[in-house]
Tab-separated table of N, CA and C in Angstrom:
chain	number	residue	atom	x	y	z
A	121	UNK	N	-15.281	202.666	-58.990
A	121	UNK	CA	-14.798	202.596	-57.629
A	121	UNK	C	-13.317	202.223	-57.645
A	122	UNK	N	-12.325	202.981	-57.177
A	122	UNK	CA	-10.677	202.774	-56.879
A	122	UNK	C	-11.151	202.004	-56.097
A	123	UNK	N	-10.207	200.966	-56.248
A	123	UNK	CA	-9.963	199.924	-54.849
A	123	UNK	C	-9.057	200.408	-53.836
A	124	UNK	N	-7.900	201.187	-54.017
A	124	UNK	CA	-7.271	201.746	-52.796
A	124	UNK	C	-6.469	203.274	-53.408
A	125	UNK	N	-7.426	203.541	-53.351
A	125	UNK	CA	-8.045	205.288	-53.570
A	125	UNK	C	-7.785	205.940	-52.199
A	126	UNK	N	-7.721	205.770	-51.004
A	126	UNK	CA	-6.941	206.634	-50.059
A	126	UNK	C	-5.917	206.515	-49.329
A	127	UNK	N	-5.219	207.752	-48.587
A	127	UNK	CA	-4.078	206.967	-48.534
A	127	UNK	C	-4.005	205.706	-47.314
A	128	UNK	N	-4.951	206.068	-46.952
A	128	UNK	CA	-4.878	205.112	-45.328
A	128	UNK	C	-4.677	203.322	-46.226
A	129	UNK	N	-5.953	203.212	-47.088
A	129	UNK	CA	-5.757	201.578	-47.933
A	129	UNK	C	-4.487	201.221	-48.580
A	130	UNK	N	-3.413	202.728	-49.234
A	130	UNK	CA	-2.341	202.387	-49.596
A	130	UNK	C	-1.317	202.238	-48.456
A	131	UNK	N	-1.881	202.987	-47.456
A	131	UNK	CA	-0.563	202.335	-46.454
A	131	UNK	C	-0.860	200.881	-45.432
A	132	UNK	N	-2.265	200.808	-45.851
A	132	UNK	CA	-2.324	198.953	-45.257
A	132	UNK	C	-1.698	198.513	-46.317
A	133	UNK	N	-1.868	198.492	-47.438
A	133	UNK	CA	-1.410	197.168	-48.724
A	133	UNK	C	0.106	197.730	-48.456
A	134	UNK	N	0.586	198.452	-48.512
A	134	UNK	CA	2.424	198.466	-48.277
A	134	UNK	C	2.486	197.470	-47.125
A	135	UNK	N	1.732	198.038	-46.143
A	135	UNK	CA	2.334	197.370	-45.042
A	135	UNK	C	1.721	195.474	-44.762
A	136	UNK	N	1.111	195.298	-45.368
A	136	UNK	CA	0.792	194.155	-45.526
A	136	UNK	C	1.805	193.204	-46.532
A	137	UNK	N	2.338	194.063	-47.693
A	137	UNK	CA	3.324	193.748	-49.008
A	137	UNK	C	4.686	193.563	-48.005
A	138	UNK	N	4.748	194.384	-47.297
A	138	UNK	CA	6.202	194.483	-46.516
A	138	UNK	C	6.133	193.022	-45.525
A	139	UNK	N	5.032	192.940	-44.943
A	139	UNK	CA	5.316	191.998	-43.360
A	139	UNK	C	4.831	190.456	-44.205
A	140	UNK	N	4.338	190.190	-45.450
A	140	UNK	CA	4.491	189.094	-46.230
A	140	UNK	C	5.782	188.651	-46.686
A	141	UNK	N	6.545	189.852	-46.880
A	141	UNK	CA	8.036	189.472	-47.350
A	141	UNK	C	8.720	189.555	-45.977
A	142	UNK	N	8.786	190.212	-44.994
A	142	UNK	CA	9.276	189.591	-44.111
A	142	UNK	C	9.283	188.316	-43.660
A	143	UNK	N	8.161	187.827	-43.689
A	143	UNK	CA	7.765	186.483	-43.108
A	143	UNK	C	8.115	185.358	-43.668
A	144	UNK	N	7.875	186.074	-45.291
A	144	UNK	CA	8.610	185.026	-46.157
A	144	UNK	C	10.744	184.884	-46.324
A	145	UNK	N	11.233	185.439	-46.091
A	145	UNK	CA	12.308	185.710	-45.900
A	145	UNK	C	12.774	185.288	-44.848
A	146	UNK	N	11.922	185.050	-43.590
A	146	UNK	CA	12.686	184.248	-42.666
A	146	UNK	C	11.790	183.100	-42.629
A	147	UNK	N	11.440	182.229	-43.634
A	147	UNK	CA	10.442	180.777	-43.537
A	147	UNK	C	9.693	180.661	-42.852
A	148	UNK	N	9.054	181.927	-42.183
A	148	UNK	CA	7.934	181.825	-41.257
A	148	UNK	C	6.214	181.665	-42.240
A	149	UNK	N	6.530	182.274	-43.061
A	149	UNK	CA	5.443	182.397	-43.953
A	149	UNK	C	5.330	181.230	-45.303
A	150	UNK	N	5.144	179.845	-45.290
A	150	UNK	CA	5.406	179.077	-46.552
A	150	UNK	C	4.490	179.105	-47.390
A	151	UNK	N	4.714	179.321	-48.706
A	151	UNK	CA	3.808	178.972	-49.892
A	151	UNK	C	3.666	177.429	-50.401
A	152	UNK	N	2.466	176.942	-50.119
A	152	UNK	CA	1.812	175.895	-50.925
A	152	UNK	C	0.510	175.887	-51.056
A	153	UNK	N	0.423	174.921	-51.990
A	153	UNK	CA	-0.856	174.908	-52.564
A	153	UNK	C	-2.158	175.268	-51.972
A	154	UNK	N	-2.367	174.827	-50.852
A	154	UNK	CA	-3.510	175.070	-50.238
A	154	UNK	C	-3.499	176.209	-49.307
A	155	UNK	N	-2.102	176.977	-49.297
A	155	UNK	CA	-2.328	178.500	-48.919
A	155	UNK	C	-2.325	179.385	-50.139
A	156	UNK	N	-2.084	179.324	-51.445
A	156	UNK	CA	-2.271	179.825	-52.019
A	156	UNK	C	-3.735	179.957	-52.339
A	157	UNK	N	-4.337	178.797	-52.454
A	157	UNK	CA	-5.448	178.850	-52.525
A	157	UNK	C	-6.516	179.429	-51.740
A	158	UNK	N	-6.369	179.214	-50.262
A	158	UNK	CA	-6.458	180.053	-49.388
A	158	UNK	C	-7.334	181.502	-49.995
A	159	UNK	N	-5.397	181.769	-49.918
A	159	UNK	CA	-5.525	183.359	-49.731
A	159	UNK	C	-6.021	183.541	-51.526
A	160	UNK	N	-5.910	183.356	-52.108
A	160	UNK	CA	-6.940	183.747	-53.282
A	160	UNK	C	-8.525	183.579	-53.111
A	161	UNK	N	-8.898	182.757	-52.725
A	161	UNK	CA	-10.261	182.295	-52.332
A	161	UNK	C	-10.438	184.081	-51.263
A	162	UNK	N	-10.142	184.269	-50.179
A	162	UNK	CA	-10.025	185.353	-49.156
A	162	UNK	C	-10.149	186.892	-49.950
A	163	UNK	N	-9.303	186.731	-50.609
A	163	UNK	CA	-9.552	188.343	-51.934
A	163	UNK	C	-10.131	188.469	-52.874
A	164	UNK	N	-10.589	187.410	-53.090
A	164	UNK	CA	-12.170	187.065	-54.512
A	164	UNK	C	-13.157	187.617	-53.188
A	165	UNK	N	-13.599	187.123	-52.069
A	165	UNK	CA	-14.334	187.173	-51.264
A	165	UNK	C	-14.498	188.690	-50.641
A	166	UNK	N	-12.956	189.241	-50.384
A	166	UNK	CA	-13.190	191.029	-50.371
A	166	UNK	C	-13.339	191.435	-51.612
A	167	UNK	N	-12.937	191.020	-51.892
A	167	UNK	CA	-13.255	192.116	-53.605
A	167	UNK	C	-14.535	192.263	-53.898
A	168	UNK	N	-15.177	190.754	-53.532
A	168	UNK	CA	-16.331	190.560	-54.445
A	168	UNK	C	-17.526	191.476	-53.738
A	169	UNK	N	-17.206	191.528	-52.564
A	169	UNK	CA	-18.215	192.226	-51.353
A	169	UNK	C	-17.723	193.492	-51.562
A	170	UNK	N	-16.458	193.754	-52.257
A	170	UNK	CA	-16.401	195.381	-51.884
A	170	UNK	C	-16.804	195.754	-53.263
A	171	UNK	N	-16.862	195.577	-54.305
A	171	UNK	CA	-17.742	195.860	-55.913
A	171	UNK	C	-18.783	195.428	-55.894
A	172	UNK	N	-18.643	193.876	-55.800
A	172	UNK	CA	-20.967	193.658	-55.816
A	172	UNK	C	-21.533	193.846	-54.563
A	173	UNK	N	-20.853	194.372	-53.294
A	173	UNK	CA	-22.077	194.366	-52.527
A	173	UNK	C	-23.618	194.583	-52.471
A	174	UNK	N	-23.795	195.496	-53.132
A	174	UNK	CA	-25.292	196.047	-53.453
A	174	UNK	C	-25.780	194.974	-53.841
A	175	UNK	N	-25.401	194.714	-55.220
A	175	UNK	CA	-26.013	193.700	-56.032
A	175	UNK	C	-26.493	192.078	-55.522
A	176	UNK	N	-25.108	191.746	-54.156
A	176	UNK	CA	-25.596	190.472	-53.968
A	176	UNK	C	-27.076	190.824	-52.621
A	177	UNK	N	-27.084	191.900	-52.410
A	177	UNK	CA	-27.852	192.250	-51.227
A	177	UNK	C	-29.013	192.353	-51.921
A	178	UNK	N	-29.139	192.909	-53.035
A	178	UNK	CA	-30.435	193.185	-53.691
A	178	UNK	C	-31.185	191.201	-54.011
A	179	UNK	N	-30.173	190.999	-54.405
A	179	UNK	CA	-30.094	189.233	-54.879
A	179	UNK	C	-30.560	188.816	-53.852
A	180	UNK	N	-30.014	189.111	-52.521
A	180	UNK	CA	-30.254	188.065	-51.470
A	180	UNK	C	-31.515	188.326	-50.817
A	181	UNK	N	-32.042	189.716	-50.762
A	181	UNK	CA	-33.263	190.047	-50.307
A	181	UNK	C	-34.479	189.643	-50.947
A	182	UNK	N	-34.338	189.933	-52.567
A	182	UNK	CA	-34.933	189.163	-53.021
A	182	UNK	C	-36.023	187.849	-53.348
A	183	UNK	N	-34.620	186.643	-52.957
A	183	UNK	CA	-34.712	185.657	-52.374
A	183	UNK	C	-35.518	185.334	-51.530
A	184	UNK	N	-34.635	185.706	-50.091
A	184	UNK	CA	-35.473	185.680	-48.744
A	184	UNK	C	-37.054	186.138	-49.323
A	185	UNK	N	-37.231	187.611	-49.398
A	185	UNK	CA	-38.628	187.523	-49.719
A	185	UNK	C	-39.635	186.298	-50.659
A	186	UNK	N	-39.000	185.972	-51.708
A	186	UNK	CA	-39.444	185.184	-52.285
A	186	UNK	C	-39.790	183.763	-51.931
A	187	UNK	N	-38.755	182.926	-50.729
A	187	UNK	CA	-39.216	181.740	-49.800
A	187	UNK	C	-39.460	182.109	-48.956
A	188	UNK	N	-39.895	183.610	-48.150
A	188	UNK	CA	-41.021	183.738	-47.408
A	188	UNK	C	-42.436	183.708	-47.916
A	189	UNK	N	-42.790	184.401	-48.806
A	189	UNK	CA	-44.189	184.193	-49.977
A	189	UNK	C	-43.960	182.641	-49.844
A	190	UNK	N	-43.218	182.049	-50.121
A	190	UNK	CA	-43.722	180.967	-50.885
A	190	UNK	C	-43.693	179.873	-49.501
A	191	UNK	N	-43.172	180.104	-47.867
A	191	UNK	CA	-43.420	179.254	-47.086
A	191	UNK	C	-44.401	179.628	-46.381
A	192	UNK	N	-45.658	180.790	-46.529
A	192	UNK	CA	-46.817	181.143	-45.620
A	192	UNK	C	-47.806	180.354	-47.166
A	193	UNK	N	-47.830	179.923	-48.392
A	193	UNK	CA	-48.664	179.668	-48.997
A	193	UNK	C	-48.945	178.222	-48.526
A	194	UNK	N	-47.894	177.505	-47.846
A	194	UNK	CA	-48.165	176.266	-46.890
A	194	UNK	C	-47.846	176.182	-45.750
A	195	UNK	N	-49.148	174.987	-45.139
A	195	UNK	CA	-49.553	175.264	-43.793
A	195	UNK	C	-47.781	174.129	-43.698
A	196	UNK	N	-47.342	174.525	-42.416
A	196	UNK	CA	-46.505	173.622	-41.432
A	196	UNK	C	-47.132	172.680	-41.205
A	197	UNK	N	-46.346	171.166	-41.711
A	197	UNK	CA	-46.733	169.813	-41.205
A	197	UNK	C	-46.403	169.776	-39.442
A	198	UNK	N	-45.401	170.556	-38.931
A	198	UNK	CA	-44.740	170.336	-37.465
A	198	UNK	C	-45.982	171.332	-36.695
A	199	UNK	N	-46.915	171.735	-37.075
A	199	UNK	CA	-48.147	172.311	-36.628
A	199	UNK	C	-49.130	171.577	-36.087
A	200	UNK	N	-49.195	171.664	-34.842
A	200	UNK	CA	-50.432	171.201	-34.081
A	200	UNK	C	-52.010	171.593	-34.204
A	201	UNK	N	-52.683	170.508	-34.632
A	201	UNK	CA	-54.129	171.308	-35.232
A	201	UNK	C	-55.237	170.634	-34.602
A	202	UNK	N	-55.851	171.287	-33.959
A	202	UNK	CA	-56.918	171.536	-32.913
A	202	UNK	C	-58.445	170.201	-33.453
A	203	UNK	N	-58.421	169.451	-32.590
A	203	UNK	CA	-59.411	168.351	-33.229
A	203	UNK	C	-60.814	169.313	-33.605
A	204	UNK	N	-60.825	170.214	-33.368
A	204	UNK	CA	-62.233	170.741	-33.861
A	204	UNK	C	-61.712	171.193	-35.305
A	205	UNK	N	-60.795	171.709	-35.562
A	205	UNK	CA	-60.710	172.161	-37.380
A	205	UNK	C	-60.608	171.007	-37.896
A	206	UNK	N	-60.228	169.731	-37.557
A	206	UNK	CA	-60.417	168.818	-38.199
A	206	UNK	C	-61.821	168.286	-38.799
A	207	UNK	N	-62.987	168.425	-37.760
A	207	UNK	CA	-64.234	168.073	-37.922
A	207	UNK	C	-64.706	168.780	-38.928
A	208	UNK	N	-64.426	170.095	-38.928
A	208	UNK	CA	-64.986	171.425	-39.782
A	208	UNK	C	-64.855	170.764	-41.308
A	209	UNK	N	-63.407	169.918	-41.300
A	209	UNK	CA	-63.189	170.151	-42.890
A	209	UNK	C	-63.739	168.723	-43.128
């Protein structure tokens, strides 16, 4: 998978490359630590959704299915239970 394989994605990243250096050029835009971090944290997060999507979806469905099985194999304590099933057991 190209990450910016058409031209429409190469003319956001120019134009995103361009209005960062603008911003930075007139001190509107400052770099420190916790925007760097930021914005790295932000493009691990697209990236990661735009290459593993499948994979974390397969992962996450998974899951879900798996603590659904496993929350119908017990009854709910926040369940109201009828004084006659009590007698039964």
């Amino acid at each position: 998978m190209k990450l910016f394989s058409t031209a429409r994605n190469r003319k956001i990243l120019f134009a995103a490359i361009l209005s960062i250096c603008a911003l930075s050029s007139k001190n509107i835009l400052i770099y420190n630590e916790e925007m760097i971090v930021a914005r790295c944290f932000i493009g691990f997060i697209i990236f990661s959704r735009k290459s593993l999507g499948k994979t974390f979806k397969v992962t996450l469905d998974g899951r879900i299915q798996a603590i659904q099985e496993e929350s119908q194999q017990f009854p709910n304590p926040n369940e109201v239970v009828p004084p006659e099933s009590n007698e039964q057991q």
